[in-house]
Amino acid sequence: MTGFLALLGLARAGFTAPSFAIFTDLMTGWVCAPGRRTITAMITVADPAGRRAHDAYHRFVRDGAWAMPRLWQSLATHLVARFAATGTVELACDDTLFHHEGRHIEGAGTFRDAVRSTLAKVVYARGLNLVVITLQVRPPWGGCPIAVPVNMRVHRKKDTTTTIGHAATMLTEIAGWLPGRELHLCADGAYATLARDLPDRVHLTCRMRRDAALYEPAPARTGKRGRPRTKGARLPTPAQLSKTLPARAFTTAQVDVRGATVTKLVHVTDVLWYRINKTRLVRLVIVRDPDGVEPDDYFFTTDPHAGAAQIIGRYAARWAIEICFRDTKQDLGGQNPQSWKRRGPERAAALSLWLHAATWSWYLQTHPDGRTWTPRPWYRHKATPSFLDALAALRRALWSGRITAMSRSEPDNTKITEALLDTLAYAA
């Protein structure tokens, strides 16, 4: 319990003393509250005696004099120092929709719902469109990496800043928080244009369009009058290139795909994707399934020193951000806090993502072996903990501290207390 309170203490500088006390109560109440994580449910657990006015907690989220960027900075610097102290800082970026019904929710709009949409049908839903950057953490037990949020923005309808613009702003912020560190961002193809103007010390890995217009590098100046050429001869598109390449142009690579080693055939070439960046070459990687079951895939990176296996592995690890979104919505109830006005909706969503990162940080430090969960008869092959297991361990520690403080120290109560804690751990 003290370890989690110490993590909350990282954000103390961003609050006054009274507001920090409310922040601590809300975060612990968010973890321990059963059922839907409304602000009222958090208060019921964190402040059952009513030490503060009920509306003080709502005002804190909606109008409190504190800034979310300071909370992100304190947590991001701690996470990087703890889990990525050396080497390149691996990041991932994507956007997600936090569902909210109603026409009077500040910042909400109707956006494409990526979870429910398919190639044949696009589904739209109302809510907050969040652009999130996460830190990729390799857990000590191996397997799939863990994505922990380190920055977030809300993209509004008719916003002059696009989702790509929000991502670029956050990247610049993170680079400023981590002076001297190399950053590498992975994102899906929608964020490919980030390669136009990356901050110093930042590289990007993305999926490339099948019909991307590629060129050879600009030829050397001839000494003739006139403006020099900015691009060379036109090259085939990635899809055309993969069809015309002979089999000998591909090499075999052993790729780490979320903890599993997979064999792929790869072809690497440096090209100029003129639409994305007019002066900087990108490294194109064509990935082929040796068995011919999966279609060819195409990735690019602005890192000129990255190998094919590293590029593919980085992009595969990007899937962890999708797991982060699912866990924040389903296990933490990130869509549940009923704060609708002014800064309330955006702050509530940001706090849920902040708490997701804080929970994983606490768990990785206090349970490095990951053995806190009980194997289920229907899930015999489970070998690593999930976020729900981490949340249950934290909930158990917080409830244990509260119950112990209110209980008599008699041996007869031990079995009852342990059974109660086990139930509370997975009650929410």
mmCIF file of N, CA and C in Angstrom, residues 219-308:
data_model
loop_
_atom_site.group_PDB
_atom_site.id
_atom_site.type_symbol
_atom_site.label_atom_id
_atom_site.label_comp_id
_atom_site.label_asym_id
_atom_site.label_seq_id
_atom_site.Cartn_x
_atom_site.Cartn_y
_atom_site.Cartn_z
ATOM 1 N N PRO A 219 18.987 12.863 -57.609
ATOM 2 C CA PRO A 219 20.337 12.734 -58.198
ATOM 3 C C PRO A 219 21.216 13.916 -57.805
ATOM 4 N N ALA A 220 22.523 13.718 -57.950
ATOM 5 C CA ALA A 220 23.464 14.799 -57.639
ATOM 6 C C ALA A 220 23.288 15.944 -58.634
ATOM 7 N N ARG A 221 23.642 17.133 -58.212
ATOM 8 C CA ARG A 221 23.532 18.306 -59.073
ATOM 9 C C ARG A 221 24.461 18.177 -60.281
ATOM 10 N N THR A 222 23.954 18.613 -61.428
ATOM 11 C CA THR A 222 24.718 18.488 -62.670
ATOM 12 C C THR A 222 25.544 19.728 -62.987
ATOM 13 N N GLY A 223 25.326 20.803 -62.289
ATOM 14 C CA GLY A 223 26.017 22.056 -62.575
ATOM 15 C C GLY A 223 25.304 22.912 -63.590
ATOM 16 N N LYS A 224 24.206 22.417 -64.142
ATOM 17 C CA LYS A 224 23.431 23.189 -65.097
ATOM 18 C C LYS A 224 22.546 24.199 -64.365
ATOM 19 N N ARG A 225 22.108 25.197 -65.104
ATOM 20 C CA ARG A 225 21.247 26.208 -64.524
ATOM 21 C C ARG A 225 19.867 25.626 -64.229
ATOM 22 N N GLY A 226 19.179 26.260 -63.285
ATOM 23 C CA GLY A 226 17.834 25.814 -62.942
ATOM 24 C C GLY A 226 17.782 25.141 -61.581
ATOM 25 N N ARG A 227 16.575 24.941 -61.105
ATOM 26 C CA ARG A 227 16.369 24.325 -59.800
ATOM 27 C C ARG A 227 16.764 22.843 -59.842
ATOM 28 N N PRO A 228 17.508 22.364 -58.840
ATOM 29 C CA PRO A 228 17.904 20.945 -58.841
ATOM 30 C C PRO A 228 16.712 20.029 -58.602
ATOM 31 N N ARG A 229 16.818 18.823 -59.065
ATOM 32 C CA ARG A 229 15.755 17.836 -58.874
ATOM 33 C C ARG A 229 15.657 17.445 -57.402
ATOM 34 N N THR A 230 14.422 17.262 -56.941
ATOM 35 C CA THR A 230 14.197 16.892 -55.540
ATOM 36 C C THR A 230 13.893 15.410 -55.365
ATOM 37 N N LYS A 231 13.721 14.686 -56.464
ATOM 38 C CA LYS A 231 13.467 13.251 -56.378
ATOM 39 C C LYS A 231 13.993 12.578 -57.627
ATOM 40 N N GLY A 232 14.307 11.301 -57.478
ATOM 41 C CA GLY A 232 14.828 10.537 -58.587
ATOM 42 C C GLY A 232 13.726 9.858 -59.383
ATOM 43 N N ALA A 233 14.086 8.768 -60.051
ATOM 44 C CA ALA A 233 13.136 8.047 -60.897
ATOM 45 C C ALA A 233 12.042 7.408 -60.055
ATOM 46 N N ARG A 234 10.865 7.292 -60.650
ATOM 47 C CA ARG A 234 9.729 6.667 -59.987
ATOM 48 C C ARG A 234 9.977 5.174 -59.835
ATOM 49 N N LEU A 235 9.677 4.651 -58.646
ATOM 50 C CA LEU A 235 9.818 3.229 -58.359
ATOM 51 C C LEU A 235 8.446 2.570 -58.326
ATOM 52 N N PRO A 236 8.383 1.252 -58.446
ATOM 53 C CA PRO A 236 7.089 0.571 -58.294
ATOM 54 C C PRO A 236 6.523 0.787 -56.886
ATOM 55 N N THR A 237 5.216 0.687 -56.767
ATOM 56 C CA THR A 237 4.589 0.742 -55.444
ATOM 57 C C THR A 237 5.013 -0.491 -54.648
ATOM 58 N N PRO A 238 4.844 -0.476 -53.324
ATOM 59 C CA PRO A 238 5.217 -1.665 -52.546
ATOM 60 C C PRO A 238 4.536 -2.937 -53.048
ATOM 61 N N ALA A 239 3.243 -2.845 -53.403
ATOM 62 C CA ALA A 239 2.543 -4.041 -53.891
ATOM 63 C C ALA A 239 3.120 -4.518 -55.215
ATOM 64 N N GLN A 240 3.428 -3.592 -56.113
ATOM 65 C CA GLN A 240 4.034 -3.965 -57.400
ATOM 66 C C GLN A 240 5.430 -4.528 -57.208
ATOM 67 N N LEU A 241 6.176 -3.926 -56.288
ATOM 68 C CA LEU A 241 7.544 -4.372 -56.037
ATOM 69 C C LEU A 241 7.574 -5.798 -55.511
ATOM 70 N N SER A 242 6.671 -6.127 -54.594
ATOM 71 C CA SER A 242 6.677 -7.474 -54.024
ATOM 72 C C SER A 242 6.292 -8.528 -55.051
ATOM 73 N N LYS A 243 5.500 -8.142 -56.055
ATOM 74 C CA LYS A 243 5.115 -9.094 -57.103
ATOM 75 C C LYS A 243 6.254 -9.372 -58.078
ATOM 76 N N THR A 244 7.091 -8.353 -58.307
ATOM 77 C CA THR A 244 8.148 -8.491 -59.311
ATOM 78 C C THR A 244 9.466 -8.991 -58.734
ATOM 79 N N LEU A 245 9.623 -8.933 -57.419
ATOM 80 C CA LEU A 245 10.884 -9.370 -56.818
ATOM 81 C C LEU A 245 11.052 -10.876 -56.950
ATOM 82 N N PRO A 246 12.218 -11.336 -57.337
ATOM 83 C CA PRO A 246 12.459 -12.787 -57.368
ATOM 84 C C PRO A 246 12.604 -13.335 -55.945
ATOM 85 N N ALA A 247 12.468 -14.632 -55.816
ATOM 86 C CA ALA A 247 12.542 -15.255 -54.491
ATOM 87 C C ALA A 247 13.890 -15.027 -53.832
ATOM 88 N N ARG A 248 14.957 -14.956 -54.627
ATOM 89 C CA ARG A 248 16.289 -14.789 -54.046
ATOM 90 C C ARG A 248 16.488 -13.399 -53.431
ATOM 91 N N ALA A 249 15.560 -12.448 -53.738
ATOM 92 C CA ALA A 249 15.672 -11.102 -53.162
ATOM 93 C C ALA A 249 15.244 -11.067 -51.704
ATOM 94 N N PHE A 250 14.609 -12.140 -51.236
ATOM 95 C CA PHE A 250 14.144 -12.207 -49.852
ATOM 96 C C PHE A 250 15.126 -13.015 -49.013
ATOM 97 N N THR A 251 15.304 -12.584 -47.767
ATOM 98 C CA THR A 251 16.129 -13.324 -46.818
ATOM 99 C C THR A 251 15.268 -13.765 -45.650
ATOM 100 N N THR A 252 15.720 -14.780 -44.944
ATOM 101 C CA THR A 252 14.979 -15.304 -43.796
ATOM 102 C C THR A 252 15.357 -14.532 -42.538
ATOM 103 N N ALA A 253 14.357 -14.181 -41.747
ATOM 104 C CA ALA A 253 14.598 -13.451 -40.498
ATOM 105 C C ALA A 253 13.783 -14.080 -39.385
ATOM 106 N N GLN A 254 14.409 -14.205 -38.204
ATOM 107 C CA GLN A 254 13.716 -14.667 -37.008
ATOM 108 C C GLN A 254 13.223 -13.440 -36.242
ATOM 109 N N VAL A 255 11.911 -13.314 -36.128
ATOM 110 C CA VAL A 255 11.303 -12.099 -35.598
ATOM 111 C C VAL A 255 10.628 -12.386 -34.266
ATOM 112 N N ASP A 256 10.840 -11.495 -33.309
ATOM 113 C CA ASP A 256 10.158 -11.577 -32.012
ATOM 114 C C ASP A 256 8.807 -10.879 -32.142
ATOM 115 N N VAL A 257 7.743 -11.671 -32.185
ATOM 116 C CA VAL A 257 6.390 -11.140 -32.303
ATOM 117 C C VAL A 257 5.685 -11.331 -30.973
ATOM 118 N N ARG A 258 5.721 -10.302 -30.144
ATOM 119 C CA ARG A 258 5.072 -10.295 -28.827
ATOM 120 C C ARG A 258 5.471 -11.499 -27.990
ATOM 121 N N GLY A 259 6.766 -11.771 -27.950
ATOM 122 C CA GLY A 259 7.288 -12.825 -27.092
ATOM 123 C C GLY A 259 7.475 -14.161 -27.767
ATOM 124 N N ALA A 260 6.959 -14.349 -28.966
ATOM 125 C CA ALA A 260 7.109 -15.604 -29.715
ATOM 126 C C ALA A 260 8.012 -15.365 -30.921
ATOM 127 N N THR A 261 8.891 -16.316 -31.205
ATOM 128 C CA THR A 261 9.795 -16.202 -32.348
ATOM 129 C C THR A 261 9.116 -16.771 -33.599
ATOM 130 N N VAL A 262 9.048 -15.942 -34.642
ATOM 131 C CA VAL A 262 8.359 -16.301 -35.886
ATOM 132 C C VAL A 262 9.332 -16.135 -37.044
ATOM 133 N N THR A 263 9.288 -17.052 -37.996
ATOM 134 C CA THR A 263 10.138 -16.969 -39.185
ATOM 135 C C THR A 263 9.408 -16.216 -40.296
ATOM 136 N N LYS A 264 10.086 -15.215 -40.861
ATOM 137 C CA LYS A 264 9.523 -14.434 -41.952
ATOM 138 C C LYS A 264 10.554 -14.283 -43.068
ATOM 139 N N LEU A 265 10.065 -14.048 -44.284
ATOM 140 C CA LEU A 265 10.917 -13.673 -45.404
ATOM 141 C C LEU A 265 10.841 -12.160 -45.561
ATOM 142 N N VAL A 266 11.995 -11.502 -45.688
ATOM 143 C CA VAL A 266 12.002 -10.040 -45.702
ATOM 144 C C VAL A 266 12.869 -9.526 -46.844
ATOM 145 N N HIS A 267 12.470 -8.360 -47.328
ATOM 146 C CA HIS A 267 13.268 -7.619 -48.308
ATOM 147 C C HIS A 267 13.354 -6.179 -47.826
ATOM 148 N N VAL A 268 14.568 -5.627 -47.770
ATOM 149 C CA VAL A 268 14.792 -4.286 -47.230
ATOM 150 C C VAL A 268 15.405 -3.404 -48.309
ATOM 151 N N THR A 269 14.869 -2.210 -48.449
ATOM 152 C CA THR A 269 15.427 -1.235 -49.388
ATOM 153 C C THR A 269 15.121 0.167 -48.890
ATOM 154 N N ASP A 270 16.007 1.104 -49.171
ATOM 155 C CA ASP A 270 15.813 2.501 -48.785
ATOM 156 C C ASP A 270 15.224 3.271 -49.967
ATOM 157 N N VAL A 271 14.139 3.986 -49.711
ATOM 158 C CA VAL A 271 13.418 4.688 -50.774
ATOM 159 C C VAL A 271 13.056 6.092 -50.304
ATOM 160 N N LEU A 272 12.628 6.895 -51.251
ATOM 161 C CA LEU A 272 12.127 8.228 -50.944
ATOM 162 C C LEU A 272 10.608 8.211 -51.092
ATOM 163 N N TRP A 273 9.899 8.353 -49.972
ATOM 164 C CA TRP A 273 8.433 8.465 -50.013
ATOM 165 C C TRP A 273 8.133 9.954 -50.031
ATOM 166 N N TYR A 274 8.063 10.513 -51.219
ATOM 167 C CA TYR A 274 8.087 11.963 -51.416
ATOM 168 C C TYR A 274 6.905 12.650 -50.735
ATOM 169 N N ARG A 275 5.762 12.014 -50.712
ATOM 170 C CA ARG A 275 4.574 12.631 -50.113
ATOM 171 C C ARG A 275 4.730 12.781 -48.604
ATOM 172 N N ILE A 276 5.475 11.870 -47.985
ATOM 173 C CA ILE A 276 5.634 11.892 -46.533
ATOM 174 C C ILE A 276 6.796 12.779 -46.118
ATOM 175 N N ASN A 277 7.931 12.646 -46.800
ATOM 176 C CA ASN A 277 9.095 13.470 -46.488
ATOM 177 C C ASN A 277 9.892 13.686 -47.765
ATOM 178 N N LYS A 278 10.075 14.938 -48.154
ATOM 179 C CA LYS A 278 10.674 15.259 -49.447
ATOM 180 C C LYS A 278 12.195 15.130 -49.475
ATOM 181 N N THR A 279 12.819 15.022 -48.309
ATOM 182 C CA THR A 279 14.286 15.010 -48.277
ATOM 183 C C THR A 279 14.871 13.789 -47.574
ATOM 184 N N ARG A 280 14.100 13.110 -46.767
ATOM 185 C CA ARG A 280 14.640 12.050 -45.920
ATOM 186 C C ARG A 280 14.237 10.673 -46.431
ATOM 187 N N LEU A 281 15.209 9.826 -46.677
ATOM 188 C CA LEU A 281 14.909 8.453 -47.100
ATOM 189 C C LEU A 281 14.300 7.672 -45.948
ATOM 190 N N VAL A 282 13.430 6.742 -46.292
ATOM 191 C CA VAL A 282 12.873 5.826 -45.301
ATOM 192 C C VAL A 282 13.265 4.406 -45.692
ATOM 193 N N ARG A 283 13.290 3.549 -44.705
ATOM 194 C CA ARG A 283 13.649 2.138 -44.946
ATOM 195 C C ARG A 283 12.375 1.314 -45.091
ATOM 196 N N LEU A 284 12.161 0.774 -46.285
ATOM 197 C CA LEU A 284 10.991 -0.052 -46.572
ATOM 198 C C LEU A 284 11.323 -1.517 -46.314
ATOM 199 N N VAL A 285 10.428 -2.197 -45.602
ATOM 200 C CA VAL A 285 10.578 -3.631 -45.331
ATOM 201 C C VAL A 285 9.341 -4.345 -45.870
ATOM 202 N N ILE A 286 9.547 -5.252 -46.815
ATOM 203 C CA ILE A 286 8.477 -6.101 -47.329
ATOM 204 C C ILE A 286 8.545 -7.427 -46.577
ATOM 205 N N VAL A 287 7.438 -7.814 -45.971
ATOM 206 C CA VAL A 287 7.394 -9.015 -45.124
ATOM 207 C C VAL A 287 6.513 -10.062 -45.805
ATOM 208 N N ARG A 288 7.057 -11.263 -45.942
ATOM 209 C CA ARG A 288 6.330 -12.346 -46.615
ATOM 210 C C ARG A 288 6.248 -13.567 -45.705
ATOM 211 N N ASP A 289 5.091 -14.189 -45.713
ATOM 212 C CA ASP A 289 4.882 -15.428 -44.961
ATOM 213 C C ASP A 289 5.524 -16.582 -45.727
ATOM 214 N N PRO A 290 6.471 -17.331 -45.120
ATOM 215 C CA PRO A 290 7.109 -18.449 -45.835
ATOM 216 C C PRO A 290 6.114 -19.506 -46.313
ATOM 217 N N ASP A 291 4.989 -19.655 -45.598
ATOM 218 C CA ASP A 291 3.992 -20.650 -45.969
ATOM 219 C C ASP A 291 2.991 -20.122 -46.994
ATOM 220 N N GLY A 292 3.044 -18.823 -47.285
ATOM 221 C CA GLY A 292 2.155 -18.251 -48.271
ATOM 222 C C GLY A 292 0.714 -18.096 -47.832
ATOM 223 N N VAL A 293 0.452 -18.217 -46.531
ATOM 224 C CA VAL A 293 -0.929 -18.112 -46.029
ATOM 225 C C VAL A 293 -1.337 -16.648 -45.888
ATOM 226 N N GLU A 294 -0.469 -15.843 -45.289
ATOM 227 C CA GLU A 294 -0.777 -14.440 -45.056
ATOM 228 C C GLU A 294 -0.305 -13.593 -46.244
ATOM 229 N N PRO A 295 -1.008 -12.513 -46.559
ATOM 230 C CA PRO A 295 -0.563 -11.627 -47.652
ATOM 231 C C PRO A 295 0.695 -10.866 -47.249
ATOM 232 N N ASP A 296 1.415 -10.382 -48.243
ATOM 233 C CA ASP A 296 2.608 -9.582 -47.959
ATOM 234 C C ASP A 296 2.228 -8.321 -47.196
ATOM 235 N N ASP A 297 3.137 -7.890 -46.323
ATOM 236 C CA ASP A 297 2.911 -6.686 -45.526
ATOM 237 C C ASP A 297 4.070 -5.726 -45.754
ATOM 238 N N TYR A 298 3.824 -4.418 -45.494
ATOM 239 C CA TYR A 298 4.809 -3.393 -45.823
ATOM 240 C C TYR A 298 4.953 -2.421 -44.649
ATOM 241 N N PHE A 299 6.175 -2.214 -44.208
ATOM 242 C CA PHE A 299 6.458 -1.300 -43.113
ATOM 243 C C PHE A 299 7.589 -0.360 -43.523
ATOM 244 N N PHE A 300 7.655 0.778 -42.850
ATOM 245 C CA PHE A 300 8.786 1.675 -43.079
ATOM 246 C C PHE A 300 9.225 2.276 -41.756
ATOM 247 N N THR A 301 10.463 2.707 -41.722
ATOM 248 C CA THR A 301 11.002 3.370 -40.548
ATOM 249 C C THR A 301 11.926 4.493 -40.987
ATOM 250 N N THR A 302 12.016 5.526 -40.155
ATOM 251 C CA THR A 302 12.963 6.617 -40.417
ATOM 252 C C THR A 302 14.326 6.337 -39.799
ATOM 253 N N ASP A 303 14.456 5.208 -39.118
ATOM 254 C CA ASP A 303 15.732 4.824 -38.507
ATOM 255 C C ASP A 303 16.589 4.114 -39.551
ATOM 256 N N PRO A 304 17.653 4.742 -40.042
ATOM 257 C CA PRO A 304 18.435 4.128 -41.129
ATOM 258 C C PRO A 304 19.282 2.946 -40.676
ATOM 259 N N HIS A 305 19.408 2.726 -39.380
ATOM 260 C CA HIS A 305 20.259 1.652 -38.863
ATOM 261 C C HIS A 305 19.456 0.436 -38.387
ATOM 262 N N ALA A 306 18.140 0.493 -38.461
ATOM 263 C CA ALA A 306 17.309 -0.603 -37.964
ATOM 264 C C ALA A 306 17.295 -1.758 -38.951
ATOM 265 N N GLY A 307 17.401 -2.983 -38.412
ATOM 266 C CA GLY A 307 17.308 -4.172 -39.241
ATOM 267 C C GLY A 307 15.868 -4.602 -39.429
ATOM 268 N N ALA A 308 15.642 -5.509 -40.374
ATOM 269 C CA ALA A 308 14.283 -5.943 -40.689
ATOM 270 C C ALA A 308 13.590 -6.574 -39.490
#
